Coordinates of N, CA and C in Angstrom, one line a residue:
X272 N 4.3 0.1 -73.6 CA 4.0 -1.0 -72.7 C 3.1 -0.5 -71.6
X273 N 2.3 -1.4 -71.1 CA 1.3 -1.1 -70.0 C 1.7 -1.9 -68.8
X274 N 1.8 -1.1 -67.6 CA 2.2 -1.7 -66.4 C 1.0 -1.5 -65.4
X275 N 0.5 -2.6 -64.9 CA -0.7 -2.5 -64.0 C -0.1 -2.7 -62.5
X276 N -0.3 -1.7 -61.7 CA 0.1 -1.8 -60.3 C -1.2 -2.0 -59.4
X277 N -1.2 -3.1 -58.7 CA -2.4 -3.4 -57.9 C -2.0 -3.9 -56.5
X278 N -3.0 -4.0 -55.7 CA -2.8 -4.5 -54.3 C -3.9 -4.1 -53.4
X279 N -3.9 -4.6 -52.2 CA -5.0 -4.2 -51.2 C -5.0 -2.7 -50.9
X280 N -6.1 -2.2 -50.6 CA -6.3 -0.8 -50.2 C -5.4 -0.6 -48.9
X281 N -4.6 0.4 -49.0 CA -3.7 0.8 -47.9 C -2.3 0.2 -48.0
X282 N -2.0 -0.5 -49.1 CA -0.7 -1.1 -49.3 C 0.3 -0.1 -49.7
X283 N -0.1 1.1 -50.2 CA 0.8 2.1 -50.6 C 1.1 2.2 -52.0
X284 N 0.3 1.6 -52.9 CA 0.6 1.6 -54.3 C 0.5 3.0 -54.9
X285 N -0.4 3.8 -54.5 CA -0.5 5.1 -55.1 C 0.7 6.0 -54.8
X286 N 1.2 5.9 -53.5 CA 2.4 6.6 -53.1 C 3.6 6.1 -53.9
X287 N 3.7 4.8 -54.1 CA 4.8 4.3 -54.9 C 4.8 4.8 -56.3
X288 N 3.6 4.8 -56.9 CA 3.5 5.3 -58.3 C 3.8 6.8 -58.4
X289 N 3.4 7.6 -57.5 CA 3.7 9.0 -57.5 C 5.2 9.2 -57.5
X290 N 5.9 8.5 -56.6 CA 7.3 8.7 -56.5 C 8.0 8.1 -57.8
X291 N 7.5 7.0 -58.3 CA 8.1 6.4 -59.5 C 8.0 7.4 -60.7
X292 N 6.9 8.1 -60.8 CA 6.7 9.0 -61.9 C 7.7 10.2 -61.9
X293 N 8.1 10.5 -60.7 CA 9.1 11.6 -60.5 C 10.5 11.3 -60.9
X294 N 10.8 10.0 -60.8 CA 12.2 9.6 -61.1 C 12.4 8.8 -62.3
X295 N 11.4 8.3 -63.0 CA 11.5 7.4 -64.1 C 11.0 8.1 -65.4
X296 N 11.8 8.5 -66.3 CA 11.3 9.1 -67.5 C 10.5 8.1 -68.4
X297 N 9.7 8.7 -69.3 CA 9.0 7.8 -70.3 C 7.9 7.1 -69.7
X298 N 7.3 7.6 -68.6 CA 6.2 6.9 -67.9 C 5.1 7.8 -67.7
X299 N 3.9 7.4 -68.0 CA 2.7 8.3 -67.8 C 1.6 7.5 -67.0
X300 N 0.9 8.3 -66.2 CA -0.1 7.7 -65.4 C -1.5 7.7 -66.0
X301 N -2.1 6.5 -66.0 CA -3.5 6.4 -66.6 C -4.5 6.8 -65.5
X302 N -5.3 7.8 -65.7 CA -6.3 8.2 -64.7 C -7.6 7.4 -64.8
X303 N -8.0 6.8 -63.7 CA -9.2 6.0 -63.7 C -10.4 6.9 -63.4
X304 N -11.6 6.4 -63.8 CA -12.9 7.0 -63.4 C -13.4 6.3 -62.1
X305 N -14.0 7.1 -61.2 CA -14.6 6.6 -60.0 C -15.8 7.4 -59.6
X306 N -16.7 6.7 -58.9 CA -17.9 7.3 -58.3 C -17.7 7.8 -56.9
X307 N -16.6 7.4 -56.3 CA -16.4 7.8 -54.9 C -16.0 9.3 -54.8
X308 N -16.2 9.9 -53.6 CA -15.8 11.3 -53.4 C -14.3 11.4 -53.3
X309 N -13.7 12.5 -53.7 CA -12.3 12.7 -53.6 C -11.9 12.9 -52.1
X310 N -10.7 12.4 -51.8 CA -10.1 12.6 -50.5 C -9.5 14.0 -50.4
X311 N -9.2 14.6 -49.2 CA -8.8 16.0 -49.1 C -7.6 16.3 -50.0
X312 N -6.7 15.3 -50.2 CA -5.5 15.6 -51.0 C -5.6 15.3 -52.5
X313 N -6.8 14.9 -52.9 CA -7.0 14.5 -54.3 C -7.6 15.6 -55.1
X314 N -7.3 15.6 -56.4 CA -7.8 16.5 -57.4 C -8.4 15.8 -58.6
X315 N -9.5 16.3 -59.1 CA -10.2 15.8 -60.3 C -9.3 15.9 -61.5
X316 N -9.2 14.9 -62.3 CA -8.4 14.8 -63.5 C -6.9 14.7 -63.3
X317 N -6.5 14.7 -62.0 CA -5.1 14.4 -61.7 C -5.0 13.0 -61.0
X318 N -5.8 12.8 -60.0 CA -5.8 11.5 -59.3 C -6.9 10.5 -59.9
X319 N -8.0 11.1 -60.1 CA -9.2 10.3 -60.7 C -10.0 11.3 -61.5
X320 N -10.8 10.7 -62.4 CA -12.0 11.4 -63.0 C -13.1 11.1 -62.0
X321 N -13.5 12.1 -61.2 CA -14.6 11.8 -60.3 C -15.9 12.1 -61.0
X322 N -16.8 11.1 -61.1 CA -18.0 11.2 -61.8 C -19.2 10.7 -61.0
X323 N -20.4 11.0 -61.4 CA -21.6 10.5 -60.7 C -21.8 9.0 -61.1
X324 N -22.5 8.3 -60.3 CA -22.8 6.9 -60.6 C -23.6 6.8 -61.9
X325 N -24.5 7.8 -62.2 CA -25.3 7.8 -63.4 C -24.4 7.9 -64.6
X326 N -23.4 8.9 -64.5 CA -22.5 9.1 -65.6 C -21.6 7.8 -65.9
X327 N -21.2 7.2 -64.8 CA -20.3 6.0 -64.9 C -21.1 4.9 -65.6
X328 N -22.3 4.7 -65.1 CA -23.2 3.6 -65.7 C -23.4 3.9 -67.2
X329 N -23.6 5.1 -67.5 CA -23.8 5.5 -68.9 C -22.6 5.1 -69.8
X330 N -21.4 5.5 -69.3 CA -20.2 5.2 -70.0 C -20.0 3.6 -70.1
X331 N -20.3 2.9 -69.1 CA -20.1 1.5 -69.1 C -21.0 0.8 -70.1
X332 N -22.3 1.3 -70.1 CA -23.2 0.8 -71.1 C -22.8 1.0 -72.5
X333 N -22.1 2.1 -72.7 CA -21.6 2.5 -74.1 C -20.3 1.7 -74.4
X334 N -19.8 0.9 -73.5 CA -18.6 0.2 -73.8 C -17.3 1.0 -73.7
X335 N -17.4 2.0 -72.8 CA -16.2 3.0 -72.7 C -15.1 2.4 -71.9
X336 N -15.3 1.4 -71.1 CA -14.2 0.9 -70.2 C -13.6 -0.4 -70.7
X337 N -12.2 -0.4 -70.5 CA -11.5 -1.6 -70.8 C -11.6 -2.5 -69.6
X338 N -11.8 -1.9 -68.4 CA -12.0 -2.7 -67.2 C -12.8 -1.8 -66.2
X339 N -13.6 -2.5 -65.4 CA -14.4 -1.8 -64.4 C -14.7 -2.8 -63.3
X340 N -15.0 -2.2 -62.1 CA -15.2 -3.1 -61.0 C -15.9 -2.3 -59.9
X341 N -16.6 -3.0 -59.0 CA -17.1 -2.4 -57.8 C -16.2 -2.7 -56.6
X342 N -15.7 -1.6 -56.0 CA -14.7 -1.8 -54.9 C -15.2 -1.0 -53.7
X343 N -15.4 -1.7 -52.6 CA -15.9 -1.1 -51.4 C -17.2 -0.3 -51.7
X344 N -18.0 -0.8 -52.5 CA -19.3 -0.1 -52.8 C -19.3 1.0 -53.9
X345 N -18.1 1.3 -54.3 CA -18.0 2.4 -55.3 C -17.5 1.8 -56.7
X346 N -17.8 2.5 -57.8 CA -17.5 2.0 -59.1 C -16.1 2.6 -59.6
X347 N -15.3 1.8 -60.2 CA -14.0 2.2 -60.7 C -13.9 1.7 -62.1
X348 N -13.2 2.4 -63.0 CA -13.0 1.9 -64.3 C -11.9 2.6 -65.1
X349 N -11.2 1.9 -66.0 CA -10.2 2.6 -66.9 C -10.8 2.7 -68.3
X350 N -10.9 3.8 -68.8 CA -11.5 4.0 -70.1 C -10.6 3.7 -71.3
X351 N -11.1 3.2 -72.3 CA -10.3 2.9 -73.5 C -9.7 4.2 -74.1
X352 N -10.5 5.3 -74.0 CA -10.0 6.5 -74.5 C -8.8 7.0 -73.8
X353 N -8.7 6.8 -72.4 CA -7.6 7.2 -71.6 C -6.3 6.4 -72.1
X354 N -6.5 5.1 -72.4 CA -5.3 4.4 -72.8 C -4.9 4.8 -74.2
X355 N -5.8 5.1 -75.1 CA -5.5 5.6 -76.4 C -4.8 6.9 -76.4
X356 N -5.3 7.8 -75.6 CA -4.8 9.2 -75.5 C -3.4 9.2 -75.0
X357 N -3.0 8.3 -74.1 CA -1.7 8.3 -73.4 C -0.8 7.2 -73.8
X358 N -1.2 6.4 -74.8 CA -0.4 5.3 -75.2 C 0.7 5.6 -76.2
X359 N 0.8 6.8 -76.7 CA 1.8 7.1 -77.7 C 3.1 7.6 -77.2
X360 N 4.2 6.8 -77.4 CA 5.5 7.2 -77.1 C 6.0 7.0 -75.6
X361 N 5.1 6.7 -74.7 CA 5.4 6.5 -73.3 C 4.8 5.2 -72.8
X362 N 5.4 4.6 -71.8 CA 4.8 3.5 -71.1 C 3.7 4.0 -70.2
X363 N 2.7 3.2 -70.0 CA 1.5 3.6 -69.2 C 1.4 2.8 -68.0
X364 N 1.2 3.5 -66.8 CA 1.1 2.8 -65.6 C -0.3 3.0 -65.0
X365 N -1.0 1.9 -64.7 CA -2.4 1.9 -64.2 C -2.4 1.5 -62.7
X366 N -3.1 2.2 -61.9 CA -3.3 2.0 -60.5 C -4.8 1.5 -60.3
X367 N -4.9 0.1 -60.3 CA -6.3 -0.4 -60.3 C -6.3 -1.6 -59.3
X368 N -7.5 -2.1 -59.0 CA -7.7 -3.1 -58.0 C -7.5 -4.5 -58.7
X369 N -7.6 -5.6 -57.9 CA -7.3 -6.9 -58.4 C -8.3 -7.3 -59.4
X370 N -9.6 -7.0 -59.3 CA -10.6 -7.3 -60.3 C -10.3 -6.7 -61.6
X371 N -9.9 -5.4 -61.6 CA -9.6 -4.7 -62.8 C -8.3 -5.3 -63.5
X372 N -7.3 -5.6 -62.6 CA -6.1 -6.2 -63.2 C -6.3 -7.5 -63.9
X373 N -7.2 -8.3 -63.4 CA -7.6 -9.6 -64.1 C -8.2 -9.3 -65.4
X374 N -9.1 -8.3 -65.5 CA -9.7 -7.9 -66.7 C -8.7 -7.4 -67.8
X375 N -7.8 -6.6 -67.3 CA -6.8 -6.1 -68.2 C -5.9 -7.2 -68.8
X376 N -5.6 -8.2 -67.9 CA -4.8 -9.3 -68.4 C -5.5 -10.1 -69.4
X377 N -6.8 -10.2 -69.3 CA -7.5 -11.0 -70.3 C -7.7 -10.3 -71.6
X378 N -7.6 -9.0 -71.6 CA -7.8 -8.2 -72.9 C -6.5 -7.7 -73.5
X379 N -5.5 -7.4 -72.6 CA -4.3 -6.9 -73.1 C -3.2 -7.8 -72.6
X380 N -2.9 -8.9 -73.3 CA -2.0 -9.9 -72.9 C -0.5 -9.3 -72.7
X381 N -0.2 -8.2 -73.4 CA 1.1 -7.7 -73.3 C 1.3 -6.9 -72.0
X382 N 0.2 -6.6 -71.3 CA 0.4 -5.9 -70.0 C 1.1 -6.7 -69.0
X383 N 2.0 -6.0 -68.2 CA 2.7 -6.6 -67.1 C 2.0 -6.2 -65.8
X384 N 1.7 -7.2 -64.9 CA 1.0 -7.0 -63.7 C 1.9 -7.1 -62.5
X385 N 1.8 -6.0 -61.7 CA 2.7 -5.9 -60.5 C 1.8 -5.9 -59.2
X386 N 2.0 -6.8 -58.3 CA 1.2 -6.8 -57.1 C 2.0 -6.3 -55.9
X387 N 1.4 -5.3 -55.2 CA 2.1 -4.7 -54.1 C 1.4 -5.1 -52.8
X388 N 2.2 -5.6 -51.9 CA 1.7 -6.0 -50.6 C 2.4 -5.4 -49.4
X389 N 1.7 -5.2 -48.3 CA 2.4 -4.7 -47.1 C 3.2 -5.9 -46.5
X390 N 4.1 -5.6 -45.6 CA 4.9 -6.7 -45.0 C 4.1 -7.6 -44.1
X391 N 2.9 -7.2 -43.6 CA 2.1 -8.0 -42.7 C 0.7 -7.5 -42.7
X392 N -0.2 -8.4 -42.2 CA -1.6 -8.0 -41.9 C -1.6 -6.8 -40.9
X393 N -0.9 -6.9 -39.8 CA -0.9 -5.9 -38.8 C -0.4 -4.6 -39.3
X394 N 0.6 -4.6 -40.2 CA 1.0 -3.3 -40.8 C 0.0 -2.7 -41.7
X395 N -0.8 -3.5 -42.4 CA -1.8 -3.0 -43.3 C -2.9 -2.3 -42.4
X396 N -3.3 -3.0 -41.4 CA -4.3 -2.4 -40.5 C -3.9 -1.1 -39.9
X397 N -2.6 -1.1 -39.5 CA -2.0 0.2 -38.9 C -2.1 1.3 -39.9
X398 N -1.7 1.0 -41.2 CA -1.7 2.1 -42.2 C -3.1 2.6 -42.5
X399 N -4.1 1.7 -42.5 CA -5.5 2.1 -42.8 C -6.0 3.0 -41.7
X400 N -5.6 2.7 -40.5 CA -6.1 3.5 -39.3 C -5.4 4.8 -39.3
X401 N -4.2 4.8 -39.7 CA -3.4 6.1 -39.7 C -3.9 7.1 -40.7
X402 N -4.5 6.6 -41.8 CA -5.0 7.5 -42.8 C -6.1 8.4 -42.3
X403 N -6.9 7.9 -41.4 CA -8.0 8.6 -40.8 C -9.0 9.1 -41.8
X404 N -9.2 8.3 -42.9 CA -10.2 8.7 -43.9 C -11.4 7.8 -43.9
X405 N -11.4 6.7 -43.1 CA -12.5 5.7 -43.1 C -13.0 5.5 -41.7
X406 N -14.3 5.0 -41.7 CA -14.9 4.6 -40.5 C -14.4 3.2 -40.1
X407 N -14.6 2.8 -38.9 CA -14.2 1.5 -38.4 C -14.8 0.4 -39.3
X408 N -16.0 0.6 -39.7 CA -16.7 -0.4 -40.5 C -16.0 -0.5 -41.9
X409 N -15.7 0.7 -42.5 CA -15.0 0.7 -43.8 C -13.6 0.1 -43.7
X410 N -12.9 0.3 -42.6 CA -11.6 -0.3 -42.4 C -11.7 -1.8 -42.4
X411 N -12.7 -2.3 -41.6 CA -13.0 -3.7 -41.5 C -13.2 -4.3 -42.9
X412 N -14.0 -3.6 -43.7 CA -14.3 -4.1 -45.0 C -13.1 -4.2 -45.9
X413 N -12.2 -3.1 -45.8 CA -11.0 -3.1 -46.6 C -10.1 -4.2 -46.2
X414 N -10.0 -4.5 -44.9 CA -9.1 -5.6 -44.4 C -9.6 -6.9 -44.9
X415 N -10.9 -7.1 -44.9 CA -11.5 -8.4 -45.4 C -11.3 -8.6 -46.9
X416 N -11.4 -7.5 -47.6 CA -11.2 -7.5 -49.0 C -9.7 -7.8 -49.3
X417 N -8.8 -7.2 -48.5 CA -7.4 -7.5 -48.6 C -7.1 -9.0 -48.5
X418 N -7.7 -9.6 -47.5 CA -7.5 -11.0 -47.3 C -7.9 -11.8 -48.5
X419 N -9.0 -11.4 -49.1 CA -9.4 -12.1 -50.3 C -8.5 -11.8 -51.5
X420 N -8.1 -10.6 -51.7 CA -7.3 -10.2 -52.8 C -5.9 -10.9 -52.8
X421 N -5.3 -11.0 -51.6 CA -4.0 -11.6 -51.5 C -4.1 -13.1 -51.9
X422 N -5.2 -13.7 -51.6 CA -5.4 -15.2 -51.9 C -5.6 -15.3 -53.4
X423 N -6.0 -14.3 -54.2 CA -6.3 -14.4 -55.6 C -5.2 -13.7 -56.4
X424 N -4.0 -13.6 -55.9 CA -3.0 -12.8 -56.6 C -2.0 -13.6 -57.4
X425 N -2.3 -14.9 -57.6 CA -1.3 -15.7 -58.3 C -1.2 -15.5 -59.8
X426 N -2.0 -14.7 -60.4 CA -1.9 -14.4 -61.8 C -1.1 -13.2 -62.1
X427 N -0.5 -12.5 -61.1 CA 0.4 -11.4 -61.3 C 1.7 -11.9 -61.8
X428 N 2.5 -11.0 -62.4 CA 3.8 -11.3 -62.9 C 4.9 -11.0 -61.9
X429 N 4.7 -9.9 -61.1 CA 5.8 -9.5 -60.2 C 5.2 -9.2 -58.9
X430 N 6.0 -9.2 -57.8 CA 5.6 -8.9 -56.5 C 6.5 -7.9 -55.8
X431 N 6.0 -6.8 -55.3 CA 6.7 -5.8 -54.6 C 6.2 -5.8 -53.1
X432 N 7.1 -6.0 -52.2 CA 6.7 -6.0 -50.8 C 7.1 -4.6 -50.2
X433 N 6.0 -3.8 -49.9 CA 6.2 -2.4 -49.5 C 6.4 -2.3 -48.0
X434 N 7.6 -2.7 -47.5 CA 7.9 -2.5 -46.1 C 8.6 -1.2 -45.9
X435 N 9.6 -0.9 -46.7 CA 10.3 0.3 -46.7 C 10.2 1.0 -48.1
X436 N 9.6 2.2 -48.1 CA 9.2 2.8 -49.3 C 10.3 3.0 -50.3
X437 N 11.5 3.4 -49.9 CA 12.6 3.7 -50.8 C 12.9 2.4 -51.6
X438 N 13.0 1.3 -50.8 CA 13.3 0.0 -51.5 C 12.2 -0.4 -52.4
X439 N 10.9 -0.2 -52.0 CA 9.8 -0.6 -52.8 C 9.8 0.1 -54.1
X440 N 10.0 1.4 -54.1 CA 10.1 2.3 -55.3 C 11.2 1.8 -56.2
X441 N 12.3 1.4 -55.6 CA 13.4 1.0 -56.4 C 13.1 -0.4 -57.1
X442 N 12.4 -1.3 -56.4 CA 12.0 -2.5 -57.0 C 11.0 -2.3 -58.1
X443 N 10.1 -1.4 -57.9 CA 9.1 -1.1 -59.0 C 9.8 -0.5 -60.2
X444 N 10.7 0.4 -60.0 CA 11.5 1.0 -61.0 C 12.3 -0.1 -61.8
X445 N 12.9 -1.0 -61.0 CA 13.8 -2.0 -61.6 C 12.9 -3.0 -62.5
X446 N 11.7 -3.3 -62.1 CA 10.8 -4.1 -62.9 C 10.6 -3.5 -64.2
X447 N 10.3 -2.2 -64.2 CA 9.9 -1.5 -65.5 C 11.1 -1.4 -66.4
X448 N 12.3 -1.1 -65.8 CA 13.5 -1.0 -66.6 C 13.9 -2.3 -67.2
X449 N 13.8 -3.4 -66.4 CA 14.1 -4.7 -66.9 C 13.2 -5.1 -68.0
X450 N 11.9 -4.7 -67.9 CA 10.9 -5.1 -68.9 C 11.2 -4.3 -70.2
X451 N 11.7 -3.1 -70.1 CA 12.0 -2.3 -71.3 C 13.2 -2.9 -72.0
X452 N 14.0 -3.6 -71.3 CA 15.3 -4.2 -71.9 C 15.0 -5.5 -72.5
X453 N 13.8 -6.1 -72.5 CA 13.5 -7.3 -73.1 C 13.8 -7.2 -74.6
X454 N 14.3 -8.2 -75.2 CA 14.7 -8.2 -76.6 C 13.6 -7.8 -77.5
X455 N 12.4 -8.3 -77.3 CA 11.2 -8.0 -78.1 C 10.8 -6.5 -78.0
X456 N 11.1 -5.9 -76.8 CA 10.7 -4.5 -76.6 C 11.7 -3.5 -77.2
X457 N 12.9 -4.0 -77.6 CA 13.9 -3.2 -78.2 C 14.2 -3.5 -79.7
X458 N 13.2 -4.1 -80.3 CA 13.5 -4.5 -81.7 C 13.7 -3.3 -82.6
X459 N 13.0 -2.2 -82.4 CA 13.2 -1.0 -83.3 C 14.6 -0.5 -83.2
X460 N 15.1 -0.3 -81.9 CA 16.5 0.2 -81.8 C 17.5 -0.9 -82.3
X461 N 17.2 -2.1 -82.0 CA 18.1 -3.2 -82.4 C 18.3 -3.3 -84.0
X462 N 17.2 -3.1 -84.7 CA 17.2 -3.1 -86.1 C 18.1 -2.0 -86.7
X463 N 18.1 -0.9 -86.1 CA 19.0 0.2 -86.5 C 20.4 -0.1 -86.2
X464 N 20.7 -0.7 -85.1 CA 22.1 -1.2 -84.7 C 22.5 -2.2 -85.7
X465 N 21.7 -3.1 -86.1 CA 22.0 -4.2 -87.0 C 22.4 -3.6 -88.4
X466 N 21.7 -2.6 -88.8 CA 22.1 -1.9 -90.1 C 23.5 -1.4 -90.1
X467 N 23.9 -0.9 -88.9 CA 25.2 -0.3 -88.8 C 26.3 -1.3 -88.9
X468 N 26.0 -2.6 -88.6 CA 27.0 -3.7 -88.6 C 27.1 -4.4 -90.0
X469 N 26.2 -4.0 -90.9 CA 26.3 -4.6 -92.2 C 27.5 -4.0 -93.0
X470 N 28.3 -4.9 -93.6 CA 29.5 -4.4 -94.3 C 29.1 -3.6 -95.5
X471 N 30.0 -2.7 -95.9 CA 29.7 -1.8 -97.1 C 29.8 -2.7 -98.3
X472 N 29.1 -2.4 -99.4 CA 29.1 -3.2 -100.6 C 30.5 -3.4 -101.1
X473 N 30.8 -4.7 -101.4 CA 32.1 -5.0 -102.0 C 33.2 -5.2 -101.0
X474 N 32.9 -5.0 -99.7 CA 34.0 -5.1 -98.6 C 33.9 -6.4 -97.9
X475 N 32.8 -7.2 -98.1 CA 32.7 -8.4 -97.3 C 33.6 -9.5 -97.8
X476 N 34.4 -10.1 -97.0 CA 35.3 -11.1 -97.4 C 34.6 -12.5 -97.6
X477 N 35.1 -13.2 -98.5 CA 34.6 -14.6 -98.7 C 35.0 -15.5 -97.6
X478 N 34.2 -16.4 -97.3 CA 34.6 -17.4 -96.2 C 35.2 -18.7 -96.9

């Protein structure tokens, strides 16, 4: 199963995903490609595949991405190869923007989309300023994009309000566990259980 976690910049989705991966087995993180520079705490091939704009454009032209978007002037995308490489045996969680989430939904109908929001506009602005990674102009752009993204979020399947991180992680975990318990998701296990309930030959009573 594929779970797409999206939301405005600064809503805390990356932090939530990191904590989720530590406590929920059977989940793997899909690493996106981006042309932006890494932040001080980020590492190549762990947080993102950091590539040049030329390399990204070349990959896009070759049809390498299942979704791609321009976000705050930089290019982001999820490669088909990444999904194929990490799709076996584990659920996959994607950390992408609203544009990318819409593209994923149109191509992978089975994907579950989770929208993360801060408790208020003021709290989002506070978090963006506390990060101290952006200029005042960049923060203003992120806030304006957040206003637009929240207005376009009605196609998501689930909503997590990230006011208190422990509760938000628990909500995110609960969504994935509940989705794993859907009847259609457990057909393989259920068929084995059904076999065990079949009566032995010659022991079934007539009605």
